[in-house]
Amino acid sequence: MTDMGDGLVIGTQDIAQKDQLVLRALVRLLDGGVNIRARFSEQLAECNVVFVPGHWPYRFHAPCITVRVLDPADTSAALEQTADLTVATPLRMSNVIAVLQSATQRVYGVSQFDPVKGQRALFELLGEHTRTAERRRAVVPMSAGQQVVFDFVQQLVHTSMPMEVLLSGAYTLGEPHRVSPVEEELIRSVPSHSLRQLLWSLAMRLAQKGASAPVRTGHYRLLRWPDAIGLSSAGHPRLAALLTSRALSYEQLCAKSGVPEATVRWFLEASLALGLAVEETAPAAAATAVAAPAPAAKTPVPAAAPAGWLGNLRERLKLW
């Protein structure tokens, strides 16, 4: 069997006619619509994904992915030996999307990705749109056939990807675009997660790996305390307490907190992205010059003695 190089070539073997018709229709509908490149083929030799019945006794050799179509009521099929993936009937857009995304990831793998680069790119995308208070939903295509819908209005993330996969950074990001009718269906059928929690979790992962962060040269103060997840990492409560009391520079924050530099930087990045922190004008430096002493008061000079006999008498008797 051969692989397609940049997409899925899908075939079927002995599945029910109804399931085959639904699958064909969904593949045509989904092709390119949710970051999945796929086409149907009658030639199994060129397929890299083949859907088979639940009781199919064989397994196609790698790199071809065997997907068993299971009836949920049938508990007798042995799953672990003869399938790479499974999908339950009735076939719907949501479960077909999920299995095709998983198949793409298995066919092309994730070893070529730089996890830190992926995590930083996702953090920067979320931070930029959150900082500007964007009021829309955006679809972000991801490599390996995945995609994520970010709802910046409701502060939610919609994806069929497990959150651990999204936090792994094992992907590259495509250009965000507006939600299409097909993706509207995806939003309704996949789990949703807190966008704020995702951003904090990414910041913590990046700090743990010592990833570089933007250089901040100003003085920063917290307007309010972070969410619970933002305080769950070691050092974060200390940083929050210091930045609540007064505006500090990055260097001052490191010195006063004793928290690792990477943790300080990414805590600050997350706080700025979420609008929890603001940059303030640097506090006025304390005057170092000693004020010059005020000049000593001069002893008043007596007025000149008036001329005449009174002046002569004062001089002779030394009266004053």
Short mmCIF file of C-alpha atoms in Angstrom, two decimals, residues 9-231:
data_model
loop_
_atom_site.label_atom_id
_atom_site.label_comp_id
_atom_site.label_asym_id
_atom_site.label_seq_id
_atom_site.Cartn_x
_atom_site.Cartn_y
_atom_site.Cartn_z
CA VAL A 9 -6.98 8.05 0.71
CA ILE A 10 -10.00 6.25 2.16
CA GLY A 11 -11.41 2.89 1.20
CA THR A 12 -13.91 0.40 2.60
CA GLN A 13 -14.05 -3.40 2.79
CA ASP A 14 -17.34 -5.20 3.37
CA ILE A 15 -19.00 -2.57 5.56
CA ALA A 16 -22.79 -2.07 5.33
CA GLN A 17 -24.00 -0.24 2.22
CA LYS A 18 -25.69 2.43 4.33
CA ASP A 19 -22.47 3.11 6.28
CA GLN A 20 -20.48 3.25 3.05
CA LEU A 21 -22.85 5.82 1.53
CA VAL A 22 -22.75 7.98 4.67
CA LEU A 23 -18.96 7.73 4.83
CA ARG A 24 -18.56 8.75 1.18
CA ALA A 25 -20.84 11.74 1.65
CA LEU A 26 -19.02 12.88 4.80
CA VAL A 27 -15.58 12.52 3.19
CA ARG A 28 -16.68 14.73 0.29
CA LEU A 29 -18.13 17.27 2.71
CA LEU A 30 -15.13 17.31 5.03
CA ASP A 31 -12.38 17.42 2.42
CA GLY A 32 -10.43 20.58 3.22
CA GLY A 33 -13.21 21.92 5.45
CA VAL A 34 -11.78 20.99 8.83
CA ASN A 35 -8.10 20.78 7.96
CA ILE A 36 -8.50 17.22 6.66
CA ARG A 37 -7.43 16.42 3.12
CA ALA A 38 -9.23 13.25 2.09
CA ARG A 39 -10.62 11.45 -0.91
CA PHE A 40 -12.38 8.15 -1.48
CA SER A 41 -10.87 5.37 -3.62
CA GLU A 42 -12.09 2.03 -4.91
CA GLN A 43 -8.49 0.78 -5.13
CA LEU A 44 -7.44 -0.59 -1.75
CA ALA A 45 -3.81 -0.72 -2.91
CA GLU A 46 -3.61 3.07 -2.82
CA CYS A 47 -5.54 3.60 0.41
CA ASN A 48 -3.91 4.57 3.68
CA VAL A 49 -7.18 4.30 5.68
CA VAL A 50 -9.63 1.40 5.25
CA PHE A 51 -12.97 1.08 7.08
CA VAL A 52 -13.93 -2.55 7.81
CA PRO A 53 -16.77 -4.34 9.67
CA GLY A 54 -16.66 -4.79 13.43
CA HIS A 55 -15.94 -8.54 13.09
CA TRP A 56 -13.26 -8.13 10.41
CA PRO A 57 -10.61 -10.73 11.32
CA TYR A 58 -7.61 -9.12 9.63
CA ARG A 59 -5.49 -6.02 9.91
CA PHE A 60 -3.92 -4.07 7.07
CA HIS A 61 -0.18 -3.61 7.26
CA ALA A 62 1.30 -0.23 8.27
CA PRO A 63 1.25 2.50 7.20
CA CYS A 64 -2.37 1.72 6.26
CA ILE A 65 -4.79 2.40 9.14
CA THR A 66 -7.52 -0.17 9.81
CA VAL A 67 -10.73 1.39 11.16
CA ARG A 68 -13.40 -0.98 12.45
CA VAL A 69 -17.01 0.17 12.21
CA LEU A 70 -18.62 -1.08 15.43
CA ASP A 71 -22.23 -1.51 16.39
CA PRO A 72 -22.39 -0.32 20.05
CA ALA A 73 -24.82 -3.16 20.78
CA ASP A 74 -22.27 -5.76 19.67
CA THR A 75 -19.92 -6.51 22.56
CA SER A 76 -18.34 -9.62 21.07
CA ALA A 77 -15.79 -7.99 18.75
CA ALA A 78 -12.18 -8.22 19.92
CA LEU A 79 -10.75 -4.71 19.62
CA GLU A 80 -7.12 -5.01 20.54
CA GLN A 81 -5.83 -7.35 17.83
CA THR A 82 -7.25 -6.38 14.48
CA ALA A 83 -7.79 -2.63 14.39
CA ASP A 84 -5.84 0.58 14.73
CA LEU A 85 -8.95 2.73 15.29
CA THR A 86 -12.66 2.21 15.81
CA VAL A 87 -15.76 4.24 15.04
CA ALA A 88 -19.27 3.53 16.32
CA THR A 89 -22.41 3.45 14.24
CA PRO A 90 -24.42 5.37 13.32
CA LEU A 91 -21.73 7.30 11.45
CA ARG A 92 -22.07 11.01 12.08
CA MET A 93 -20.00 14.04 11.26
CA SER A 94 -18.60 14.31 14.80
CA ASN A 95 -17.29 10.74 15.15
CA VAL A 96 -16.04 10.59 11.55
CA ILE A 97 -14.12 13.86 12.06
CA ALA A 98 -12.54 12.45 15.22
CA VAL A 99 -11.43 9.19 13.61
CA LEU A 100 -10.08 10.90 10.47
CA GLN A 101 -8.10 13.36 12.59
CA SER A 102 -6.65 10.45 14.59
CA ALA A 103 -5.85 8.58 11.37
CA THR A 104 -4.02 11.62 9.94
CA GLN A 105 -1.97 11.92 13.09
CA ARG A 106 -1.02 8.23 12.96
CA VAL A 107 -0.17 8.25 9.25
CA TYR A 108 2.08 11.30 9.41
CA GLY A 109 3.16 11.20 13.05
CA VAL A 110 4.19 14.10 15.30
CA SER A 111 7.90 13.44 15.80
CA GLN A 112 8.91 16.22 13.41
CA PHE A 113 7.36 18.93 15.58
CA ASP A 114 9.14 21.13 18.13
CA PRO A 115 6.88 21.04 21.22
CA VAL A 116 8.16 24.32 22.69
CA LYS A 117 7.68 26.09 19.36
CA GLY A 118 4.12 24.78 19.11
CA GLN A 119 3.27 25.75 22.68
CA ARG A 120 4.73 29.24 22.28
CA ALA A 121 2.91 29.80 18.97
CA LEU A 122 -0.43 28.82 20.51
CA PHE A 123 0.22 30.98 23.59
CA GLU A 124 1.08 33.99 21.43
CA LEU A 125 -2.01 33.51 19.27
CA LEU A 126 -4.28 33.29 22.32
CA GLY A 127 -2.53 36.16 24.06
CA GLU A 128 -2.77 38.49 21.07
CA HIS A 129 -6.49 37.90 20.50
CA THR A 130 -7.33 38.01 24.22
CA ARG A 131 -5.37 41.24 24.79
CA THR A 132 -7.20 42.98 21.95
CA ALA A 133 -10.57 41.76 23.31
CA GLU A 134 -11.49 40.20 20.00
CA ARG A 135 -15.23 39.59 19.77
CA ARG A 136 -15.52 36.63 17.42
CA ARG A 137 -14.87 32.93 16.98
CA ALA A 138 -11.86 31.77 15.02
CA VAL A 139 -10.89 28.37 13.62
CA VAL A 140 -7.19 27.55 13.85
CA PRO A 141 -6.09 24.68 11.58
CA MET A 142 -3.38 22.47 13.02
CA SER A 143 -1.06 19.93 11.47
CA ALA A 144 -1.90 16.23 11.65
CA GLY A 145 -5.48 16.95 10.58
CA GLN A 146 -6.50 18.68 13.81
CA GLN A 147 -8.18 21.98 14.37
CA VAL A 148 -9.40 24.12 17.25
CA VAL A 149 -12.20 26.66 17.46
CA PHE A 150 -11.50 29.57 19.80
CA ASP A 151 -14.52 31.50 20.99
CA PHE A 152 -13.13 34.80 22.25
CA VAL A 153 -16.62 36.01 23.14
CA GLN A 154 -17.46 33.18 25.52
CA GLN A 155 -13.78 32.50 26.39
CA LEU A 156 -14.10 28.85 25.31
CA VAL A 157 -12.03 26.37 23.31
CA HIS A 158 -13.85 23.76 21.16
CA THR A 159 -11.88 20.72 20.00
CA SER A 160 -12.03 16.96 19.75
CA MET A 161 -8.35 16.83 20.69
CA PRO A 162 -7.61 15.71 24.25
CA MET A 163 -6.38 18.69 26.26
CA GLU A 164 -3.09 16.92 26.91
CA VAL A 165 -2.46 16.76 23.16
CA LEU A 166 -3.23 20.46 22.80
CA LEU A 167 -0.80 21.24 25.62
CA SER A 168 1.91 19.00 24.15
CA GLY A 169 2.85 21.45 21.40
CA ALA A 170 3.29 18.59 18.90
CA TYR A 171 1.80 20.49 15.98
CA THR A 172 2.13 23.56 13.79
CA LEU A 173 -0.58 26.20 13.47
CA GLY A 174 -2.27 27.38 10.31
CA GLU A 175 -3.84 30.74 9.56
CA PRO A 176 -6.96 31.47 11.66
CA HIS A 177 -10.21 31.90 9.74
CA ARG A 178 -13.88 32.46 10.45
CA VAL A 179 -16.17 29.59 11.36
CA SER A 180 -17.80 27.86 8.38
CA PRO A 181 -21.15 25.97 8.44
CA VAL A 182 -19.29 22.65 8.69
CA GLU A 183 -17.30 23.97 11.65
CA GLU A 184 -20.50 25.20 13.32
CA GLU A 185 -21.48 21.54 13.48
CA LEU A 186 -18.11 20.72 14.96
CA ILE A 187 -18.59 23.30 17.72
CA ARG A 188 -21.87 21.70 18.74
CA SER A 189 -20.49 18.17 18.77
CA VAL A 190 -17.10 18.41 20.50
CA PRO A 191 -16.12 19.19 24.09
CA SER A 192 -15.44 22.76 25.20
CA HIS A 193 -12.75 23.96 27.60
CA SER A 194 -11.87 27.20 29.37
CA LEU A 195 -9.68 29.44 27.22
CA ARG A 196 -8.18 31.07 30.33
CA GLN A 197 -7.22 27.71 31.79
CA LEU A 198 -5.58 26.72 28.51
CA LEU A 199 -3.53 29.92 28.46
CA TRP A 200 -2.36 29.47 32.06
CA SER A 201 -1.52 25.81 31.43
CA LEU A 202 0.55 26.72 28.38
CA ALA A 203 2.42 29.36 30.39
CA MET A 204 3.25 26.80 33.07
CA ARG A 205 4.48 24.26 30.50
CA LEU A 206 6.68 26.88 28.86
CA ALA A 207 8.10 27.92 32.23
CA GLN A 208 8.86 24.31 33.15
CA LYS A 209 10.85 23.92 29.93
CA GLY A 210 12.71 27.21 30.45
CA ALA A 211 11.38 28.59 27.17
CA SER A 212 12.41 32.13 26.31
CA ALA A 213 9.79 34.85 26.74
CA PRO A 214 9.56 38.47 25.55
CA VAL A 215 11.90 40.87 27.35
CA ARG A 216 9.90 43.23 29.55
CA THR A 217 11.66 46.40 30.68
CA GLY A 218 8.82 48.28 32.38
CA HIS A 219 7.26 48.15 35.84
CA TYR A 220 4.15 46.00 36.26
CA ARG A 221 1.35 45.70 38.79
CA LEU A 222 -1.56 43.26 39.19
CA LEU A 223 -5.04 44.75 39.02
CA ARG A 224 -6.58 41.63 40.55
CA TRP A 225 -5.54 38.13 41.59
CA PRO A 226 -5.32 35.37 38.96
CA ASP A 227 -7.80 32.51 38.60
CA ALA A 228 -7.29 29.46 40.81
CA ILE A 229 -5.30 27.67 38.10
CA GLY A 230 -3.04 30.70 37.85
CA LEU A 231 -2.12 30.25 41.51
#
